Structure formats: C-alpha cells, structure tokens
Amino acid sequence: MNLEELRREINLVDEEILKCFIKRMDISEKIALGKIENNIELVNKTREEEILNKVESESKKYSKYSRKLFITLMDLSKEFQREVIGD
C-alpha cells in the first residue's frame, strides 16, 4: 500500500472511532442521570481499574498506549458527567 491508500484507510478508522466516541458519550450521559437518580458517586476506581487491566491485557504490544487512551476516555466521560450532574 502507498501512503495515500494508508491515509484513506486511517480516515475510515477515524470515522469509526468518532462514531464510537459519540455513542460512548451518549451512554455516559445516561449513566450520569442514573447516578443522580440512585445517589451514586461519580467515580468508581475499582471499575476503572478493571477496565484498564482488561484493555491492557487485550491490546498486547499496544498496552501502554491503550491504557492512556482509555484513561483519557474515562476522564472525558467523567468531565461530561460532572457537567450533566451540575457538579
């Protein structure tokens, strides 16, 4: 593959990532609302660590990068949930 083909391919992947990100944030909003209804704390460190461990174990040679990605995703979700909750 040449560089242009690879760039087209990565553009398609980026589109999928964006769709998944938007879906994840939509779900995060619903979770925030559920936390309000059930008086549940915003942060669940145990769950976060379980997710990070799973991501690392499944991503093999990319484990440290996938960990950073998911930390960022979770931070963005928590930031958005704080806005939804009004914290």
Protein backbone atom coordinates (compact mmCIF):
# COMPACT_ATOMS: atom_id res chain seq x y z
CA MET A 1 0.00 0.00 0.00
CA ASN A 2 1.16 3.50 -0.69
CA LEU A 3 0.90 6.43 1.69
CA GLU A 4 -2.32 7.81 0.17
CA GLU A 5 -4.06 4.44 0.48
CA LEU A 6 -2.94 4.17 4.09
CA ARG A 7 -4.23 7.66 4.81
CA ARG A 8 -7.61 6.79 3.29
CA GLU A 9 -7.69 3.68 5.41
CA ILE A 10 -6.85 5.57 8.59
CA ASN A 11 -9.51 8.19 7.74
CA LEU A 12 -12.10 5.41 7.69
CA VAL A 13 -10.87 4.13 11.03
CA ASP A 14 -11.01 7.67 12.44
CA GLU A 15 -14.64 7.96 11.31
CA GLU A 16 -15.47 4.75 13.16
CA ILE A 17 -13.63 5.94 16.26
CA LEU A 18 -15.62 9.18 16.22
CA LYS A 19 -18.92 7.29 15.88
CA CYS A 20 -17.95 5.06 18.80
CA PHE A 21 -16.84 8.06 20.87
CA ILE A 22 -20.17 9.81 20.33
CA LYS A 23 -22.05 6.63 21.25
CA ARG A 24 -19.88 6.22 24.36
CA MET A 25 -20.56 9.81 25.46
CA ASP A 26 -24.31 9.37 24.87
CA ILE A 27 -24.23 6.32 27.14
CA SER A 28 -22.11 8.23 29.65
CA GLU A 29 -24.83 10.86 29.85
CA LYS A 30 -27.41 8.17 30.65
CA ILE A 31 -25.10 6.78 33.31
CA ALA A 32 -24.78 10.24 34.87
CA LEU A 33 -28.56 10.54 35.02
CA GLY A 34 -28.76 7.08 36.59
CA LYS A 35 -26.17 8.09 39.17
CA ILE A 36 -28.26 11.13 40.07
CA GLU A 37 -31.42 9.02 40.45
CA ASN A 38 -29.65 6.41 42.57
CA ASN A 39 -27.40 8.78 44.51
CA ILE A 40 -24.24 7.00 43.33
CA GLU A 41 -20.77 8.54 43.38
CA LEU A 42 -19.40 9.73 40.06
CA VAL A 43 -16.07 7.90 40.31
CA ASN A 44 -15.74 4.15 40.73
CA LYS A 45 -11.98 3.47 40.91
CA THR A 46 -12.47 -0.30 41.13
CA ARG A 47 -14.43 -0.38 37.88
CA GLU A 48 -11.94 1.94 36.18
CA GLU A 49 -9.02 -0.29 37.14
CA GLU A 50 -10.89 -3.40 35.93
CA ILE A 51 -11.44 -1.73 32.55
CA LEU A 52 -7.82 -0.60 32.28
CA ASN A 53 -6.50 -4.05 33.16
CA LYS A 54 -8.76 -5.67 30.57
CA VAL A 55 -7.75 -3.18 27.88
CA GLU A 56 -4.07 -3.67 28.62
CA SER A 57 -4.28 -7.45 28.54
CA GLU A 58 -6.20 -7.47 25.25
CA SER A 59 -4.07 -4.94 23.39
CA LYS A 60 -0.72 -6.75 23.73
CA LYS A 61 2.07 -4.65 22.17
CA TYR A 62 -0.07 -1.51 22.38
CA SER A 63 -0.95 -1.99 26.07
CA LYS A 64 0.63 1.19 27.44
CA TYR A 65 -0.97 3.23 24.66
CA SER A 66 -4.37 1.65 25.06
CA ARG A 67 -4.18 2.34 28.78
CA LYS A 68 -3.52 6.04 28.07
CA LEU A 69 -6.36 6.12 25.55
CA PHE A 70 -8.85 4.64 27.97
CA ILE A 71 -7.71 6.86 30.84
CA THR A 72 -8.40 9.81 28.56
CA LEU A 73 -11.79 8.40 27.53
CA MET A 74 -12.78 7.87 31.14
CA ASP A 75 -11.56 11.34 32.11
CA LEU A 76 -13.64 12.88 29.32
CA SER A 77 -16.67 10.84 30.38
CA LYS A 78 -16.30 11.94 34.00
CA GLU A 79 -15.88 15.56 32.95
CA PHE A 80 -19.04 15.35 30.86
CA GLN A 81 -20.91 13.55 33.65
CA ARG A 82 -19.94 16.34 36.04
CA GLU A 83 -21.48 18.83 33.61
CA VAL A 84 -24.65 16.74 33.33
CA ILE A 85 -24.88 16.34 37.10
CA GLY A 86 -24.10 20.01 37.62
CA ASP A 87 -21.08 19.42 39.83
